[in-house]
Amino acid sequence: MSEGEKTRLVAWYDEMQAVHGRLRQALELVRDASDDDGPSASGPVTDLLVYCRGFCTALTRHHTAEDAVLFPELERRHPDLADVLRRLRQDHGMIAYLVADLERALDRATDPVASRDAVARHLDGVGAIMESHFRYEERALGSVLAALDLRAPRREVLGPL
């Protein structure tokens, strides 16, 4: 096996970890915006809305891509992963529910202090479940993804990040 082939074989696990890392960073940006009391050119509530909507969209699109492309492919190649993939899909559903609640809190964001407090509570919930999900997914699928020879665009498999 050439070095190029070996690099391709480990790329899917590396790519998943990179996407998860970017989503973690995006969550921190949103948290920083929700904690920001200082003046901003657009205002702290506007910054929070922009960062949070972007984070919600990116997280949702990542999970949608996994559900549509990655998980069916893994299920086809590794039927023994059915229970793991079912649990990961359930996590995606729970996270989608929490993201929807977060977005409803954003829709009500008018008072800067009350909005930041409400959004911060929702972010804590999304962040806790997201982190638990990412760790489980990386642990449960790491070796399978490290050996996965899937010829598909990364964007279709893991989302746009």
PDB file of C-alpha atoms in Angstrom:
ATOM      1  CA  MET A   1       0.000   0.000   0.000  1.00  0.00           C
ATOM      2  CA  SER A   2       1.447   3.349  -1.016  1.00  0.00           C
ATOM      3  CA  GLU A   3       1.665   6.301   1.362  1.00  0.00           C
ATOM      4  CA  GLY A   4      -1.074   8.059  -0.633  1.00  0.00           C
ATOM      5  CA  GLU A   5      -3.395   5.068  -0.199  1.00  0.00           C
ATOM      6  CA  LYS A   6      -2.645   4.892   3.515  1.00  0.00           C
ATOM      7  CA  THR A   7      -3.354   8.631   3.869  1.00  0.00           C
ATOM      8  CA  ARG A   8      -6.719   8.192   2.115  1.00  0.00           C
ATOM      9  CA  LEU A   9      -7.625   5.294   4.387  1.00  0.00           C
ATOM     10  CA  VAL A  10      -7.231   7.312   7.579  1.00  0.00           C
ATOM     11  CA  ALA A  11      -8.705  10.503   6.161  1.00  0.00           C
ATOM     12  CA  TRP A  12     -12.360   9.860   7.091  1.00  0.00           C
ATOM     13  CA  TYR A  13     -11.587   9.551  10.789  1.00  0.00           C
ATOM     14  CA  ASP A  14      -9.333  12.604  10.612  1.00  0.00           C
ATOM     15  CA  GLU A  15     -12.007  14.508   8.705  1.00  0.00           C
ATOM     16  CA  MET A  16     -14.675  13.652  11.285  1.00  0.00           C
ATOM     17  CA  GLN A  17     -12.423  14.813  14.106  1.00  0.00           C
ATOM     18  CA  ALA A  18     -11.687  18.041  12.228  1.00  0.00           C
ATOM     19  CA  VAL A  19     -15.399  18.739  11.668  1.00  0.00           C
ATOM     20  CA  HIS A  20     -16.148  18.029  15.318  1.00  0.00           C
ATOM     21  CA  GLY A  21     -13.316  20.385  16.284  1.00  0.00           C
ATOM     22  CA  ARG A  22     -14.709  23.171  14.128  1.00  0.00           C
ATOM     23  CA  LEU A  23     -18.178  22.669  15.621  1.00  0.00           C
ATOM     24  CA  ARG A  24     -16.695  22.844  19.121  1.00  0.00           C
ATOM     25  CA  GLN A  25     -14.959  26.108  18.167  1.00  0.00           C
ATOM     26  CA  ALA A  26     -18.191  27.484  16.716  1.00  0.00           C
ATOM     27  CA  LEU A  27     -20.001  26.672  19.947  1.00  0.00           C
ATOM     28  CA  GLU A  28     -17.328  28.564  21.882  1.00  0.00           C
ATOM     29  CA  LEU A  29     -17.800  31.601  19.615  1.00  0.00           C
ATOM     30  CA  VAL A  30     -21.522  31.500  20.329  1.00  0.00           C
ATOM     31  CA  ARG A  31     -20.874  31.186  24.057  1.00  0.00           C
ATOM     32  CA  ASP A  32     -18.488  34.127  23.896  1.00  0.00           C
ATOM     33  CA  ALA A  33     -21.130  36.175  22.066  1.00  0.00           C
ATOM     34  CA  SER A  34     -23.732  35.239  24.684  1.00  0.00           C
ATOM     35  CA  ASP A  35     -21.356  36.363  27.456  1.00  0.00           C
ATOM     36  CA  ASP A  36     -20.373  39.602  25.712  1.00  0.00           C
ATOM     37  CA  ASP A  37     -21.522  42.679  27.601  1.00  0.00           C
ATOM     38  CA  GLY A  38     -19.318  45.044  25.666  1.00  0.00           C
ATOM     39  CA  PRO A  39     -20.340  47.293  22.807  1.00  0.00           C
ATOM     40  CA  SER A  40     -20.334  45.896  19.316  1.00  0.00           C
ATOM     41  CA  ALA A  41     -20.846  47.604  15.996  1.00  0.00           C
ATOM     42  CA  SER A  42     -23.932  45.491  15.415  1.00  0.00           C
ATOM     43  CA  GLY A  43     -24.907  44.988  19.065  1.00  0.00           C
ATOM     44  CA  PRO A  44     -24.458  41.957  21.304  1.00  0.00           C
ATOM     45  CA  VAL A  45     -27.878  40.447  20.537  1.00  0.00           C
ATOM     46  CA  THR A  46     -27.274  40.713  16.794  1.00  0.00           C
ATOM     47  CA  ASP A  47     -23.837  39.093  17.119  1.00  0.00           C
ATOM     48  CA  LEU A  48     -25.363  36.317  19.197  1.00  0.00           C
ATOM     49  CA  LEU A  49     -28.091  35.739  16.611  1.00  0.00           C
ATOM     50  CA  VAL A  50     -25.620  35.584  13.727  1.00  0.00           C
ATOM     51  CA  TYR A  51     -23.137  33.261  15.432  1.00  0.00           C
ATOM     52  CA  CYS A  52     -25.809  31.043  16.906  1.00  0.00           C
ATOM     53  CA  ARG A  53     -27.763  30.638  13.666  1.00  0.00           C
ATOM     54  CA  GLY A  54     -24.544  29.721  11.883  1.00  0.00           C
ATOM     55  CA  PHE A  55     -23.640  27.163  14.531  1.00  0.00           C
ATOM     56  CA  CYS A  56     -27.143  25.642  14.476  1.00  0.00           C
ATOM     57  CA  THR A  57     -27.075  25.353  10.692  1.00  0.00           C
ATOM     58  CA  ALA A  58     -23.591  23.828  10.606  1.00  0.00           C
ATOM     59  CA  LEU A  59     -24.386  21.259  13.307  1.00  0.00           C
ATOM     60  CA  THR A  60     -27.658  20.298  11.642  1.00  0.00           C
ATOM     61  CA  ARG A  61     -26.069  19.959   8.206  1.00  0.00           C
ATOM     62  CA  HIS A  62     -23.263  17.807   9.635  1.00  0.00           C
ATOM     63  CA  HIS A  63     -25.739  15.378  11.183  1.00  0.00           C
ATOM     64  CA  THR A  64     -27.975  15.407   8.102  1.00  0.00           C
ATOM     65  CA  ALA A  65     -24.998  14.454   5.920  1.00  0.00           C
ATOM     66  CA  GLU A  66     -23.984  11.637   8.259  1.00  0.00           C
ATOM     67  CA  ASP A  67     -27.547  10.292   8.312  1.00  0.00           C
ATOM     68  CA  ALA A  68     -27.948  10.515   4.527  1.00  0.00           C
ATOM     69  CA  VAL A  69     -24.546   9.308   3.294  1.00  0.00           C
ATOM     70  CA  LEU A  70     -22.090   8.064   5.914  1.00  0.00           C
ATOM     71  CA  PHE A  71     -24.325   5.948   8.136  1.00  0.00           C
ATOM     72  CA  PRO A  72     -26.109   4.065   5.320  1.00  0.00           C
ATOM     73  CA  GLU A  73     -22.710   3.253   3.806  1.00  0.00           C
ATOM     74  CA  LEU A  74     -21.359   2.042   7.149  1.00  0.00           C
ATOM     75  CA  GLU A  75     -24.505  -0.005   7.740  1.00  0.00           C
ATOM     76  CA  ARG A  76     -24.133  -1.636   4.324  1.00  0.00           C
ATOM     77  CA  ARG A  77     -20.483  -2.507   4.891  1.00  0.00           C
ATOM     78  CA  HIS A  78     -20.671  -3.243   8.628  1.00  0.00           C
ATOM     79  CA  PRO A  79     -24.066  -4.671   9.627  1.00  0.00           C
ATOM     80  CA  ASP A  80     -22.636  -5.309  13.097  1.00  0.00           C
ATOM     81  CA  LEU A  81     -22.713  -1.516  13.649  1.00  0.00           C
ATOM     82  CA  ALA A  82     -26.519  -1.327  13.386  1.00  0.00           C
ATOM     83  CA  ASP A  83     -27.010  -0.688  17.120  1.00  0.00           C
ATOM     84  CA  VAL A  84     -24.269   1.946  17.228  1.00  0.00           C
ATOM     85  CA  LEU A  85     -25.680   3.734  14.196  1.00  0.00           C
ATOM     86  CA  ARG A  86     -29.212   3.568  15.631  1.00  0.00           C
ATOM     87  CA  ARG A  87     -27.959   5.230  18.819  1.00  0.00           C
ATOM     88  CA  LEU A  88     -26.092   7.898  16.836  1.00  0.00           C
ATOM     89  CA  ARG A  89     -29.235   8.633  14.820  1.00  0.00           C
ATOM     90  CA  GLN A  90     -31.198   8.925  18.064  1.00  0.00           C
ATOM     91  CA  ASP A  91     -28.590  11.400  19.298  1.00  0.00           C
ATOM     92  CA  HIS A  92     -29.017  13.372  16.085  1.00  0.00           C
ATOM     93  CA  GLY A  93     -32.756  13.520  16.721  1.00  0.00           C
ATOM     94  CA  MET A  94     -32.255  14.683  20.306  1.00  0.00           C
ATOM     95  CA  ILE A  95     -29.727  17.308  19.238  1.00  0.00           C
ATOM     96  CA  ALA A  96     -32.104  18.511  16.498  1.00  0.00           C
ATOM     97  CA  TYR A  97     -34.819  18.922  19.137  1.00  0.00           C
ATOM     98  CA  LEU A  98     -32.465  20.906  21.385  1.00  0.00           C
ATOM     99  CA  VAL A  99     -31.298  23.039  18.443  1.00  0.00           C
ATOM    100  CA  ALA A 100     -34.946  23.805  17.602  1.00  0.00           C
ATOM    101  CA  ASP A 101     -35.495  24.925  21.210  1.00  0.00           C
ATOM    102  CA  LEU A 102     -32.372  27.072  20.979  1.00  0.00           C
ATOM    103  CA  GLU A 103     -33.612  28.629  17.748  1.00  0.00           C
ATOM    104  CA  ARG A 104     -36.980  29.406  19.375  1.00  0.00           C
ATOM    105  CA  ALA A 105     -35.093  31.152  22.188  1.00  0.00           C
ATOM    106  CA  LEU A 106     -33.219  33.127  19.532  1.00  0.00           C
ATOM    107  CA  ASP A 107     -36.525  34.097  17.899  1.00  0.00           C
ATOM    108  CA  ARG A 108     -37.535  35.653  21.226  1.00  0.00           C
ATOM    109  CA  ALA A 109     -34.174  37.421  21.685  1.00  0.00           C
ATOM    110  CA  THR A 110     -34.954  41.098  22.208  1.00  0.00           C
ATOM    111  CA  ASP A 111     -33.825  41.990  25.728  1.00  0.00           C
ATOM    112  CA  PRO A 112     -30.014  41.603  25.726  1.00  0.00           C
ATOM    113  CA  VAL A 113     -29.663  40.321  29.297  1.00  0.00           C
ATOM    114  CA  ALA A 114     -32.673  37.991  29.329  1.00  0.00           C
ATOM    115  CA  SER A 115     -31.836  36.752  25.836  1.00  0.00           C
ATOM    116  CA  ARG A 116     -28.241  35.927  26.739  1.00  0.00           C
ATOM    117  CA  ASP A 117     -29.342  34.061  29.869  1.00  0.00           C
ATOM    118  CA  ALA A 118     -31.942  31.997  28.016  1.00  0.00           C
ATOM    119  CA  VAL A 119     -29.622  31.258  25.122  1.00  0.00           C
ATOM    120  CA  ALA A 120     -26.796  30.357  27.512  1.00  0.00           C
ATOM    121  CA  ARG A 121     -29.010  27.739  29.188  1.00  0.00           C
ATOM    122  CA  HIS A 122     -29.903  26.251  25.802  1.00  0.00           C
ATOM    123  CA  LEU A 123     -26.262  26.311  24.704  1.00  0.00           C
ATOM    124  CA  ASP A 124     -25.275  24.390  27.821  1.00  0.00           C
ATOM    125  CA  GLY A 125     -27.777  21.662  26.939  1.00  0.00           C
ATOM    126  CA  VAL A 126     -26.795  21.470  23.279  1.00  0.00           C
ATOM    127  CA  GLY A 127     -23.109  21.590  24.178  1.00  0.00           C
ATOM    128  CA  ALA A 128     -23.325  18.786  26.735  1.00  0.00           C
ATOM    129  CA  ILE A 129     -25.214  16.421  24.448  1.00  0.00           C
ATOM    130  CA  MET A 130     -23.095  17.370  21.435  1.00  0.00           C
ATOM    131  CA  GLU A 131     -19.852  16.667  23.294  1.00  0.00           C
ATOM    132  CA  SER A 132     -21.104  13.325  24.609  1.00  0.00           C
ATOM    133  CA  HIS A 133     -22.284  12.405  21.115  1.00  0.00           C
ATOM    134  CA  PHE A 134     -19.000  13.394  19.454  1.00  0.00           C
ATOM    135  CA  ARG A 135     -16.921  11.405  21.928  1.00  0.00           C
ATOM    136  CA  TYR A 136     -19.092   8.322  21.555  1.00  0.00           C
ATOM    137  CA  GLU A 137     -19.131   8.604  17.755  1.00  0.00           C
ATOM    138  CA  GLU A 138     -15.357   9.006  17.525  1.00  0.00           C
ATOM    139  CA  ARG A 139     -14.772   6.104  19.885  1.00  0.00           C
ATOM    140  CA  ALA A 140     -17.372   3.788  18.297  1.00  0.00           C
ATOM    141  CA  LEU A 141     -16.564   4.538  14.659  1.00  0.00           C
ATOM    142  CA  GLY A 142     -12.898   5.519  14.807  1.00  0.00           C
ATOM    143  CA  SER A 143     -11.356   2.249  13.650  1.00  0.00           C
ATOM    144  CA  VAL A 144     -14.038   1.718  11.005  1.00  0.00           C
ATOM    145  CA  LEU A 145     -13.563   5.220   9.619  1.00  0.00           C
ATOM    146  CA  ALA A 146      -9.780   4.856   9.718  1.00  0.00           C
ATOM    147  CA  ALA A 147     -10.103   1.901   7.327  1.00  0.00           C
ATOM    148  CA  LEU A 148     -12.984   3.260   5.250  1.00  0.00           C
ATOM    149  CA  ASP A 149     -12.282   3.535   1.540  1.00  0.00           C
ATOM    150  CA  LEU A 150     -15.227   5.680   0.555  1.00  0.00           C
ATOM    151  CA  ARG A 151     -14.922   7.704  -2.613  1.00  0.00           C
ATOM    152  CA  ALA A 152     -17.314  10.587  -1.982  1.00  0.00           C
ATOM    153  CA  PRO A 153     -16.985  14.327  -1.486  1.00  0.00           C
ATOM    154  CA  ARG A 154     -16.236  15.178   2.137  1.00  0.00           C
ATOM    155  CA  ARG A 155     -19.022  17.784   2.089  1.00  0.00           C
ATOM    156  CA  GLU A 156     -21.626  15.108   1.231  1.00  0.00           C
ATOM    157  CA  VAL A 157     -20.360  12.714   3.899  1.00  0.00           C
ATOM    158  CA  LEU A 158     -19.750  15.081   6.843  1.00  0.00           C
ATOM    159  CA  GLY A 159     -21.417  18.360   5.933  1.00  0.00           C
ATOM    160  CA  PRO A 160     -20.065  21.705   4.814  1.00  0.00           C
ATOM    161  CA  LEU A 161     -17.495  22.320   7.560  1.00  0.00           C
TER     162      LEU A 161
END
